[in-house]
């Protein structure tokens, strides 16, 4: 995909339920360098990532985010996957900027801006949560932390949530202070991660329950440790306090311990998180995406008595979906795809076609080769009407557990096609695609919430 030509934005793909359509022009990779400047923030760990071989980066939350470390000739993304799946990897995720809500009304404020009941979140715990706008769009998703009675942290995905949260307080009577704090997280991911954590802190891993928080020290620096992950593998997050000052004091012993356990610094593994059914904000969903489109309908409660932003529209949509309607044009599904292995980050939303008509009807949001399944897998938006015609199930979260005999075609670049210029076949698959060593944050939250409903 090169040359001096413009590419259609593919108006044949129905995006009538969006104010700003996704840019579906298939422009391919560009032979350009990422300019490193002072306009974009460097994380406290950025220089360590460079020292460990980071050669590709993206911009996330106005910060540089490491995306590739191991050179292709040394195994590239396949070697990075092996580190995560079979050993242990250290991820620099300082791009998850920490927004703190603190004050006497912190709980009431968080209850108002998230769909979940904040009163159920105990101190020194975390819970998966989402923020929506009044029109049902997802503004952010995160594992909401409550380190103290009157304090919550939002480790945000890629969006300017700080400004929105501060804006919500205008004209309201919440007695809270909302600011960004100098706390940066790193993740230790993989089957050997419990051993790494036990080597770093005095407490046993059993003292850090899933979504639990533990105050600890590493090299005399106070940190907050949680058992959460963005991989589906066993994993922990280490939140470094006063990270601008303490970066070296924590990163160095953590990296040394990871290497002692056969691991290395590595990027966030997009292909593993797809297999776990974990969504990426900005790719798989955004502020014009309804939770009911993307396997997050379970996060819209039936019994939350207090008001929250988006409640009226979300409850309306919940009722509509339960009655067999679908108040959206497209729904996200899992796809198993033929073709050559997809080992690099996709630069476009690849188009999805109807194999019966050949018409372009949707688009892929995330894709990658999974060595464990020995196939390409992906997440993509397909027409809700076509999906509904293939099943008697409502288009709620239960569709992700269903066996559907439904095929599409994915118009991938020639390097991934079986035949140049021809699309590859894709079949709708269950999500998550494979069992995780530990369920993903969303799947664990579903299990937890379903258990509460059955009690």
Tab-separated table of N, CA and C in Angstrom, residues 13-177:
chain	number	residue	atom	x	y	z
A	13	UNK	N	-19.149	0.897	4.559
A	13	UNK	CA	-19.236	0.399	5.929
A	13	UNK	C	-20.108	1.369	6.716
A	14	UNK	N	-21.220	0.887	7.209
A	14	UNK	CA	-22.189	1.739	7.890
A	14	UNK	C	-21.613	2.252	9.212
A	15	UNK	N	-21.371	3.553	9.277
A	15	UNK	CA	-20.941	4.182	10.523
A	15	UNK	C	-21.906	5.304	10.902
A	16	UNK	N	-23.173	5.082	10.583
A	16	UNK	CA	-24.181	6.108	10.805
A	16	UNK	C	-24.446	6.387	12.274
A	17	UNK	N	-24.026	5.471	13.155
A	17	UNK	CA	-24.235	5.714	14.578
A	17	UNK	C	-23.045	6.424	15.223
A	18	UNK	N	-22.117	6.913	14.425
A	18	UNK	CA	-20.970	7.661	14.919
A	18	UNK	C	-21.008	9.087	14.382
A	19	UNK	N	-20.653	10.053	15.223
A	19	UNK	CA	-20.551	11.439	14.770
A	19	UNK	C	-19.305	11.624	13.913
A	20	UNK	N	-18.189	11.015	14.338
A	20	UNK	CA	-16.948	11.046	13.568
A	20	UNK	C	-16.610	9.611	13.181
A	21	UNK	N	-16.738	9.235	11.910
A	21	UNK	CA	-16.448	7.857	11.504
A	21	UNK	C	-14.993	7.493	11.766
A	22	UNK	N	-14.761	6.212	12.010
A	22	UNK	CA	-13.393	5.724	12.063
A	22	UNK	C	-12.741	5.954	10.697
A	23	UNK	N	-11.479	6.286	10.701
A	23	UNK	CA	-10.761	6.448	9.442
A	23	UNK	C	-10.371	5.059	8.932
A	24	UNK	N	-11.111	4.575	7.942
A	24	UNK	CA	-10.901	3.230	7.419
A	24	UNK	C	-10.096	3.217	6.125
A	25	UNK	N	-9.448	4.323	5.801
A	25	UNK	CA	-8.568	4.327	4.630
A	25	UNK	C	-7.414	3.357	4.866
A	26	UNK	N	-7.140	2.532	3.897
A	26	UNK	CA	-6.091	1.522	4.031
A	26	UNK	C	-4.770	2.099	3.505
A	27	UNK	N	-4.092	2.839	4.365
A	27	UNK	CA	-2.888	3.561	3.934
A	27	UNK	C	-1.605	2.783	4.196
A	28	UNK	N	-1.665	1.758	5.060
A	28	UNK	CA	-0.480	0.956	5.320
A	28	UNK	C	0.576	1.685	6.131
A	29	UNK	N	1.721	1.016	6.299
A	29	UNK	CA	2.820	1.599	7.071
A	29	UNK	C	3.420	2.796	6.348
A	30	UNK	N	4.030	3.670	7.125
A	30	UNK	CA	4.725	4.828	6.560
A	30	UNK	C	6.186	4.773	6.990
A	31	UNK	N	7.076	5.030	6.075
A	31	UNK	CA	8.509	4.976	6.365
A	31	UNK	C	8.947	6.287	6.995
A	32	UNK	N	8.528	6.475	8.242
A	32	UNK	CA	8.849	7.709	8.959
A	32	UNK	C	9.352	7.345	10.353
A	33	UNK	N	10.011	8.293	10.999
A	33	UNK	CA	10.491	8.094	12.361
A	33	UNK	C	9.599	8.863	13.327
A	34	UNK	N	9.452	8.324	14.520
A	34	UNK	CA	8.743	9.032	15.576
A	34	UNK	C	9.656	10.112	16.138
A	35	UNK	N	9.209	11.344	16.109
A	35	UNK	CA	10.021	12.456	16.606
A	35	UNK	C	9.925	12.509	18.133
A	36	UNK	N	11.057	12.423	18.799
A	36	UNK	CA	11.108	12.514	20.251
A	36	UNK	C	11.336	13.978	20.620
A	37	UNK	N	10.354	14.566	21.270
A	37	UNK	CA	10.454	15.995	21.593
A	37	UNK	C	9.903	16.236	22.987
A	38	UNK	N	9.961	17.480	23.420
A	38	UNK	CA	9.494	17.808	24.763
A	38	UNK	C	7.983	17.983	24.833
A	39	UNK	N	7.293	18.006	23.682
A	39	UNK	CA	5.836	18.136	23.698
A	39	UNK	C	5.179	16.895	24.281
A	40	UNK	N	5.831	15.765	24.120
A	40	UNK	CA	5.305	14.500	24.630
A	40	UNK	C	6.145	14.070	25.825
A	41	UNK	N	5.481	13.672	26.883
A	41	UNK	CA	6.173	13.377	28.131
A	41	UNK	C	6.917	12.037	28.065
A	42	UNK	N	8.090	12.000	28.650
A	42	UNK	CA	8.816	10.751	28.843
A	42	UNK	C	8.490	10.218	30.240
A	43	UNK	N	8.194	8.938	30.331
A	43	UNK	CA	7.917	8.348	31.635
A	43	UNK	C	9.202	8.305	32.456
A	44	UNK	N	9.098	8.149	33.770
A	44	UNK	CA	10.312	8.025	34.586
A	44	UNK	C	11.161	6.819	34.209
A	45	UNK	N	10.553	5.844	33.519
A	45	UNK	CA	11.276	4.629	33.130
A	45	UNK	C	11.716	4.648	31.666
A	46	UNK	N	11.454	5.724	30.958
A	46	UNK	CA	11.702	5.758	29.508
A	46	UNK	C	13.160	5.440	29.166
A	47	UNK	N	14.087	6.073	29.886
A	47	UNK	CA	15.506	5.865	29.563
A	47	UNK	C	15.930	4.424	29.814
A	48	UNK	N	15.288	3.749	30.781
A	48	UNK	CA	15.600	2.345	31.018
A	48	UNK	C	15.119	1.483	29.858
A	49	UNK	N	13.950	1.824	29.330
A	49	UNK	CA	13.422	1.074	28.190
A	49	UNK	C	14.357	1.205	26.993
A	50	UNK	N	14.881	2.406	26.788
A	50	UNK	CA	15.823	2.621	25.682
A	50	UNK	C	17.092	1.805	25.919
A	51	UNK	N	17.577	1.813	27.161
A	51	UNK	CA	18.779	1.038	27.483
A	51	UNK	C	18.575	-0.453	27.258
A	52	UNK	N	17.346	-0.924	27.451
A	52	UNK	CA	17.059	-2.352	27.288
A	52	UNK	C	16.746	-2.719	25.848
A	53	UNK	N	16.872	-1.759	24.924
A	53	UNK	CA	16.753	-2.092	23.515
A	53	UNK	C	15.481	-1.659	22.828
A	54	UNK	N	14.634	-0.884	23.492
A	54	UNK	CA	13.402	-0.438	22.848
A	54	UNK	C	13.721	0.303	21.546
A	55	UNK	N	13.146	-0.165	20.424
A	55	UNK	CA	13.407	0.472	19.139
A	55	UNK	C	12.130	0.921	18.428
A	56	UNK	N	10.975	0.620	18.994
A	56	UNK	CA	9.703	1.125	18.480
A	56	UNK	C	8.892	1.658	19.651
A	57	UNK	N	8.193	2.757	19.410
A	57	UNK	CA	7.371	3.340	20.462
A	57	UNK	C	6.129	3.943	19.849
A	58	UNK	N	5.111	4.097	20.675
A	58	UNK	CA	3.883	4.775	20.280
A	58	UNK	C	3.645	5.909	21.276
A	59	UNK	N	2.616	6.696	21.045
A	59	UNK	CA	2.239	7.747	21.982
A	59	UNK	C	0.923	7.339	22.636
A	60	UNK	N	0.890	7.349	23.947
A	60	UNK	CA	-0.261	6.902	24.730
A	60	UNK	C	-0.403	7.842	25.920
A	61	UNK	N	-1.555	8.447	26.066
A	61	UNK	CA	-1.754	9.417	27.139
A	61	UNK	C	-0.710	10.530	27.109
A	62	UNK	N	-0.368	10.973	25.899
A	62	UNK	CA	0.610	12.050	25.707
A	62	UNK	C	1.980	11.675	26.262
A	63	UNK	N	2.293	10.373	26.260
A	63	UNK	CA	3.580	9.880	26.727
A	63	UNK	C	4.112	8.863	25.726
A	64	UNK	N	5.427	8.717	25.680
A	64	UNK	CA	6.036	7.699	24.827
A	64	UNK	C	5.866	6.327	25.476
A	65	UNK	N	5.457	5.357	24.658
A	65	UNK	CA	5.163	4.024	25.180
A	65	UNK	C	5.982	2.986	24.418
A	66	UNK	N	6.872	2.241	25.083
A	66	UNK	CA	7.686	1.232	24.398
A	66	UNK	C	6.812	0.150	23.768
A	67	UNK	N	7.113	-0.215	22.507
A	67	UNK	CA	6.311	-1.208	21.796
A	67	UNK	C	7.122	-2.397	21.276
A	68	UNK	N	8.417	-2.284	21.126
A	68	UNK	CA	9.234	-3.408	20.650
A	68	UNK	C	10.629	-3.301	21.255
A	69	UNK	N	11.158	-4.443	21.697
A	69	UNK	CA	12.502	-4.497	22.271
A	69	UNK	C	13.423	-5.449	21.514
A	70	UNK	N	12.956	-6.672	21.290
A	70	UNK	CA	13.815	-7.713	20.715
A	70	UNK	C	13.828	-7.582	19.195
A	71	UNK	N	15.031	-7.463	18.617
A	71	UNK	CA	15.161	-7.327	17.167
A	71	UNK	C	14.580	-8.548	16.462
A	72	UNK	N	13.990	-8.341	15.275
A	72	UNK	CA	13.416	-9.473	14.532
A	72	UNK	C	14.410	-10.602	14.294
A	73	UNK	N	15.678	-10.256	14.037
A	73	UNK	CA	16.671	-11.317	13.799
A	73	UNK	C	16.956	-12.139	15.056
A	74	UNK	N	16.571	-11.613	16.223
A	74	UNK	CA	16.753	-12.343	17.473
A	74	UNK	C	15.457	-12.984	17.963
A	75	UNK	N	14.448	-12.971	17.117
A	75	UNK	CA	13.169	-13.584	17.486
A	75	UNK	C	12.013	-12.626	17.525
A	76	UNK	N	12.298	-11.322	17.660
A	76	UNK	CA	11.269	-10.303	17.588
A	76	UNK	C	10.075	-10.550	18.490
A	77	UNK	N	8.884	-10.314	17.954
A	77	UNK	CA	7.664	-10.405	18.754
A	77	UNK	C	7.387	-11.830	19.229
A	78	UNK	N	7.862	-12.826	18.481
A	78	UNK	CA	7.662	-14.204	18.917
A	78	UNK	C	8.460	-14.488	20.186
A	79	UNK	N	9.676	-13.960	20.270
A	79	UNK	CA	10.485	-14.126	21.478
A	79	UNK	C	9.872	-13.362	22.640
A	80	UNK	N	9.288	-12.177	22.362
A	80	UNK	CA	8.626	-11.401	23.408
A	80	UNK	C	7.398	-12.141	23.927
A	81	UNK	N	6.680	-12.801	23.027
A	81	UNK	CA	5.529	-13.603	23.441
A	81	UNK	C	5.977	-14.757	24.326
A	82	UNK	N	7.072	-15.399	23.965
A	82	UNK	CA	7.584	-16.528	24.741
A	82	UNK	C	7.970	-16.096	26.148
A	83	UNK	N	8.577	-14.909	26.271
A	83	UNK	CA	8.917	-14.392	27.599
A	83	UNK	C	7.682	-14.319	28.483
A	84	UNK	N	6.603	-13.781	27.922
A	84	UNK	CA	5.381	-13.596	28.690
A	84	UNK	C	4.694	-14.921	28.992
A	85	UNK	N	4.576	-15.779	28.000
A	85	UNK	CA	3.800	-17.004	28.156
A	85	UNK	C	4.520	-18.081	28.958
A	86	UNK	N	5.853	-18.073	28.928
A	86	UNK	CA	6.602	-19.163	29.548
A	86	UNK	C	7.578	-18.723	30.635
A	87	UNK	N	7.853	-17.450	30.745
A	87	UNK	CA	8.850	-16.984	31.706
A	87	UNK	C	8.300	-15.767	32.465
A	88	UNK	N	8.889	-14.622	32.274
A	88	UNK	CA	8.425	-13.421	32.954
A	88	UNK	C	8.932	-12.200	32.190
A	89	UNK	N	8.110	-11.161	32.159
A	89	UNK	CA	8.460	-9.939	31.433
A	89	UNK	C	8.169	-8.726	32.308
A	90	UNK	N	9.011	-7.708	32.183
A	90	UNK	CA	8.816	-6.439	32.872
A	90	UNK	C	8.314	-5.414	31.874
A	91	UNK	N	7.139	-4.857	32.134
A	91	UNK	CA	6.524	-3.873	31.246
A	91	UNK	C	6.577	-2.483	31.872
A	92	UNK	N	6.984	-1.510	31.096
A	92	UNK	CA	6.893	-0.100	31.489
A	92	UNK	C	5.507	0.384	31.086
A	93	UNK	N	4.626	0.532	32.062
A	93	UNK	CA	3.264	1.012	31.767
A	93	UNK	C	2.992	2.334	32.490
A	94	UNK	N	4.030	3.138	32.623
A	94	UNK	CA	3.858	4.444	33.266
A	94	UNK	C	2.872	5.320	32.508
A	95	UNK	N	2.553	4.945	31.264
A	95	UNK	CA	1.558	5.706	30.494
A	95	UNK	C	0.169	5.619	31.126
A	96	UNK	N	-0.033	4.666	32.040
A	96	UNK	CA	-1.276	4.637	32.810
A	96	UNK	C	-1.182	5.717	33.895
A	97	UNK	N	-1.399	6.936	33.496
A	97	UNK	CA	-1.259	8.054	34.418
A	97	UNK	C	-2.282	7.944	35.546
A	98	UNK	N	-1.853	8.280	36.748
A	98	UNK	CA	-2.688	8.091	37.930
A	98	UNK	C	-3.442	9.372	38.284
A	99	UNK	N	-4.760	9.300	38.150
A	99	UNK	CA	-5.621	10.421	38.532
A	99	UNK	C	-6.208	10.114	39.905
A	100	UNK	N	-5.953	11.004	40.852
A	100	UNK	CA	-6.411	10.785	42.225
A	100	UNK	C	-7.643	11.628	42.526
A	101	UNK	N	-8.631	10.989	43.136
A	101	UNK	CA	-9.805	11.682	43.672
A	101	UNK	C	-9.749	11.520	45.182
A	102	UNK	N	-9.623	12.625	45.890
A	102	UNK	CA	-9.438	12.552	47.341
A	102	UNK	C	-10.295	13.595	48.036
A	103	UNK	N	-10.905	13.191	49.146
A	103	UNK	CA	-11.704	14.119	49.922
A	103	UNK	C	-12.882	13.434	50.577
A	104	UNK	N	-13.630	14.152	51.411
A	104	UNK	CA	-14.765	13.556	52.126
A	104	UNK	C	-15.822	12.948	51.202
A	105	UNK	N	-15.968	13.506	49.988
A	105	UNK	CA	-16.988	13.016	49.059
A	105	UNK	C	-16.409	12.148	47.948
A	106	UNK	N	-15.218	11.609	48.165
A	106	UNK	CA	-14.574	10.823	47.108
A	106	UNK	C	-15.440	9.642	46.684
A	107	UNK	N	-15.982	8.910	47.654
A	107	UNK	CA	-16.799	7.743	47.310
A	107	UNK	C	-18.039	8.144	46.529
A	108	UNK	N	-18.716	9.193	46.972
A	108	UNK	CA	-19.926	9.642	46.276
A	108	UNK	C	-19.602	10.130	44.866
A	109	UNK	N	-18.474	10.802	44.709
A	109	UNK	CA	-18.080	11.296	43.389
A	109	UNK	C	-17.783	10.132	42.449
A	110	UNK	N	-16.995	9.172	42.912
A	110	UNK	CA	-16.656	8.017	42.080
A	110	UNK	C	-17.915	7.231	41.733
A	111	UNK	N	-18.824	7.128	42.663
A	111	UNK	CA	-20.094	6.445	42.415
A	111	UNK	C	-20.879	7.140	41.299
A	112	UNK	N	-20.755	8.451	41.202
A	112	UNK	CA	-21.484	9.247	40.214
A	112	UNK	C	-20.860	9.162	38.825
A	113	UNK	N	-19.541	9.004	38.751
A	113	UNK	CA	-18.879	9.042	37.435
A	113	UNK	C	-18.577	7.652	36.869
A	114	UNK	N	-18.798	6.591	37.640
A	114	UNK	CA	-18.595	5.239	37.124
A	114	UNK	C	-19.917	4.482	37.179
A	115	UNK	N	-20.010	3.412	36.385
A	115	UNK	CA	-21.252	2.649	36.360
A	115	UNK	C	-21.372	1.681	37.535
A	116	UNK	N	-20.270	1.354	38.185
A	116	UNK	CA	-20.341	0.401	39.284
A	116	UNK	C	-20.619	1.107	40.612
A	117	UNK	N	-21.052	0.345	41.596
A	117	UNK	CA	-21.352	0.873	42.922
A	117	UNK	C	-20.051	1.050	43.693
A	118	UNK	N	-19.619	2.291	43.848
A	118	UNK	CA	-18.343	2.558	44.512
A	118	UNK	C	-18.363	2.184	45.981
A	119	UNK	N	-19.571	2.108	46.568
A	119	UNK	CA	-19.643	1.756	47.989
A	119	UNK	C	-19.253	0.293	48.221
A	120	UNK	N	-19.243	-0.510	47.154
A	120	UNK	CA	-18.855	-1.916	47.275
A	120	UNK	C	-17.337	-2.121	47.219
A	121	UNK	N	-16.623	-1.074	46.874
A	121	UNK	CA	-15.168	-1.189	46.775
A	121	UNK	C	-14.570	-0.890	48.149
A	122	UNK	N	-14.014	-1.898	48.772
A	122	UNK	CA	-13.445	-1.727	50.097
A	122	UNK	C	-12.092	-1.025	50.017
A	123	UNK	N	-11.701	-0.323	51.069
A	123	UNK	CA	-10.361	0.267	51.093
A	123	UNK	C	-9.290	-0.810	50.929
A	124	UNK	N	-8.187	-0.420	50.307
A	124	UNK	CA	-7.058	-1.303	49.996
A	124	UNK	C	-7.506	-2.411	49.039
A	125	UNK	N	-8.351	-2.030	48.092
A	125	UNK	CA	-8.822	-2.940	47.049
A	125	UNK	C	-8.880	-2.191	45.723
A	126	UNK	N	-9.028	-2.946	44.655
A	126	UNK	CA	-9.279	-2.387	43.337
A	126	UNK	C	-10.412	-3.136	42.676
A	127	UNK	N	-11.087	-2.520	41.729
A	127	UNK	CA	-12.148	-3.179	40.969
A	127	UNK	C	-12.160	-2.618	39.558
A	128	UNK	N	-12.472	-3.482	38.602
A	128	UNK	CA	-12.580	-3.022	37.222
A	128	UNK	C	-13.811	-2.138	37.082
A	129	UNK	N	-13.667	-1.019	36.382
A	129	UNK	CA	-14.773	-0.063	36.242
A	129	UNK	C	-14.657	0.675	34.912
A	130	UNK	N	-15.759	1.280	34.508
A	130	UNK	CA	-15.778	2.121	33.320
A	130	UNK	C	-16.471	3.435	33.630
A	131	UNK	N	-16.090	4.460	32.884
A	131	UNK	CA	-16.786	5.743	32.884
A	131	UNK	C	-17.478	5.899	31.535
A	132	UNK	N	-18.711	6.354	31.556
A	132	UNK	CA	-19.445	6.605	30.314
A	132	UNK	C	-19.953	8.044	30.302
A	133	UNK	N	-20.220	8.541	29.083
A	133	UNK	CA	-20.848	9.850	28.989
A	133	UNK	C	-22.365	9.700	28.976
A	134	UNK	N	-23.093	10.810	28.861
A	134	UNK	CA	-24.545	10.755	28.949
A	134	UNK	C	-25.179	10.029	27.771
A	135	UNK	N	-24.434	9.898	26.669
A	135	UNK	CA	-24.976	9.248	25.471
A	135	UNK	C	-24.613	7.775	25.392
A	136	UNK	N	-24.002	7.206	26.416
A	136	UNK	CA	-23.630	5.800	26.557
A	136	UNK	C	-22.213	5.494	26.111
A	137	UNK	N	-21.477	6.476	25.569
A	137	UNK	CA	-20.126	6.215	25.089
A	137	UNK	C	-19.151	5.958	26.221
A	138	UNK	N	-18.215	5.037	25.979
A	138	UNK	CA	-17.208	4.695	26.995
A	138	UNK	C	-16.093	5.740	26.956
A	139	UNK	N	-15.861	6.393	28.079
A	139	UNK	CA	-14.817	7.411	28.165
A	139	UNK	C	-13.482	6.831	28.611
A	140	UNK	N	-13.519	5.750	29.390
A	140	UNK	CA	-12.288	5.147	29.869
A	140	UNK	C	-12.631	3.861	30.596
A	141	UNK	N	-11.675	2.951	30.666
A	141	UNK	CA	-11.833	1.753	31.497
A	141	UNK	C	-10.527	1.533	32.240
A	142	UNK	N	-10.620	0.958	33.430
A	142	UNK	CA	-9.461	0.907	34.319
A	142	UNK	C	-9.759	-0.020	35.489
A	143	UNK	N	-8.715	-0.423	36.190
A	143	UNK	CA	-8.877	-1.078	37.484
A	143	UNK	C	-8.803	0.027	38.526
A	144	UNK	N	-9.953	0.415	39.010
A	144	UNK	CA	-10.073	1.513	39.970
A	144	UNK	C	-9.513	1.084	41.318
A	145	UNK	N	-8.568	1.869	41.846
A	145	UNK	CA	-7.919	1.533	43.111
A	145	UNK	C	-8.454	2.409	44.239
A	146	UNK	N	-8.608	1.796	45.404
A	146	UNK	CA	-9.018	2.557	46.590
A	146	UNK	C	-7.988	2.322	47.701
A	147	UNK	N	-6.914	3.100	47.709
A	147	UNK	CA	-5.882	2.891	48.733
A	147	UNK	C	-6.308	3.329	50.129
A	148	UNK	N	-7.345	4.165	50.234
A	148	UNK	CA	-7.789	4.645	51.544
A	148	UNK	C	-9.281	4.954	51.481
A	149	UNK	N	-9.887	5.166	52.639
A	149	UNK	CA	-11.326	5.445	52.703
A	149	UNK	C	-11.726	6.606	51.806
A	150	UNK	N	-10.945	7.680	51.864
A	150	UNK	CA	-11.319	8.911	51.176
A	150	UNK	C	-10.485	9.158	49.925
A	151	UNK	N	-9.951	8.082	49.330
A	151	UNK	CA	-9.026	8.257	48.211
A	151	UNK	C	-9.205	7.148	47.180
A	152	UNK	N	-9.301	7.539	45.899
A	152	UNK	CA	-9.373	6.607	44.782
A	152	UNK	C	-8.336	7.015	43.739
A	153	UNK	N	-7.763	6.009	43.073
A	153	UNK	CA	-6.859	6.264	41.942
A	153	UNK	C	-7.474	5.685	40.675
A	154	UNK	N	-7.420	6.473	39.603
A	154	UNK	CA	-7.841	6.028	38.277
A	154	UNK	C	-6.581	5.807	37.437
A	155	UNK	N	-6.114	4.561	37.248
A	155	UNK	CA	-4.983	4.312	36.335
A	155	UNK	C	-5.513	4.286	34.892
A	156	UNK	N	-5.541	5.424	34.251
A	156	UNK	CA	-6.381	5.601	33.072
A	156	UNK	C	-5.798	4.987	31.805
A	157	UNK	N	-6.711	4.570	30.935
A	157	UNK	CA	-6.367	4.201	29.570
A	157	UNK	C	-6.155	5.483	28.770
A	158	UNK	N	-5.992	5.358	27.472
A	158	UNK	CA	-5.538	6.462	26.629
A	158	UNK	C	-6.644	7.485	26.362
A	159	UNK	N	-6.814	8.446	27.276
A	159	UNK	CA	-7.774	9.543	27.066
A	159	UNK	C	-7.538	10.610	28.122
A	160	UNK	N	-8.093	11.789	27.884
A	160	UNK	CA	-7.890	12.908	28.808
A	160	UNK	C	-8.953	12.893	29.904
A	161	UNK	N	-8.963	11.850	30.704
A	161	UNK	CA	-10.010	11.707	31.706
A	161	UNK	C	-9.875	12.727	32.831
A	162	UNK	N	-8.657	13.179	33.124
A	162	UNK	CA	-8.462	14.156	34.187
A	162	UNK	C	-9.338	15.380	33.957
A	163	UNK	N	-9.327	15.909	32.761
A	163	UNK	CA	-10.088	17.120	32.474
A	163	UNK	C	-11.586	16.879	32.600
A	164	UNK	N	-12.035	15.690	32.174
A	164	UNK	CA	-13.465	15.378	32.277
A	164	UNK	C	-13.877	15.270	33.746
A	165	UNK	N	-13.080	14.572	34.553
A	165	UNK	CA	-13.413	14.428	35.963
A	165	UNK	C	-13.443	15.781	36.665
A	166	UNK	N	-12.464	16.618	36.357
A	166	UNK	CA	-12.463	17.952	36.953
A	166	UNK	C	-13.676	18.755	36.492
A	167	UNK	N	-14.067	18.581	35.233
A	167	UNK	CA	-15.222	19.301	34.711
A	167	UNK	C	-16.517	18.887	35.371
A	168	UNK	N	-16.621	17.614	35.755
A	168	UNK	CA	-17.840	17.124	36.404
A	168	UNK	C	-18.083	17.844	37.725
A	169	UNK	N	-17.022	18.263	38.393
A	169	UNK	CA	-17.178	18.910	39.697
A	169	UNK	C	-17.733	20.330	39.573
A	170	UNK	N	-17.615	20.923	38.397
A	170	UNK	CA	-18.091	22.298	38.222
A	170	UNK	C	-19.611	22.330	38.343
A	171	UNK	N	-20.107	23.139	39.256
A	171	UNK	CA	-21.545	23.250	39.453
A	171	UNK	C	-22.111	22.176	40.368
A	172	UNK	N	-21.280	21.244	40.815
A	172	UNK	CA	-21.710	20.227	41.773
A	172	UNK	C	-21.100	20.525	43.131
A	173	UNK	N	-21.587	19.827	44.145
A	173	UNK	CA	-21.160	20.107	45.514
A	173	UNK	C	-20.232	19.048	46.094
A	174	UNK	N	-19.555	18.293	45.223
A	174	UNK	CA	-18.642	17.273	45.729
A	174	UNK	C	-17.414	17.925	46.365
A	175	UNK	N	-17.130	17.545	47.598
A	175	UNK	CA	-15.951	18.060	48.295
A	175	UNK	C	-14.789	17.097	48.029
A	176	UNK	N	-14.144	17.303	46.883
A	176	UNK	CA	-13.038	16.441	46.480
A	176	UNK	C	-11.969	17.283	45.803
A	177	UNK	N	-10.767	16.758	45.806
A	177	UNK	CA	-9.675	17.331	45.029
A	177	UNK	C	-9.279	16.290	43.989
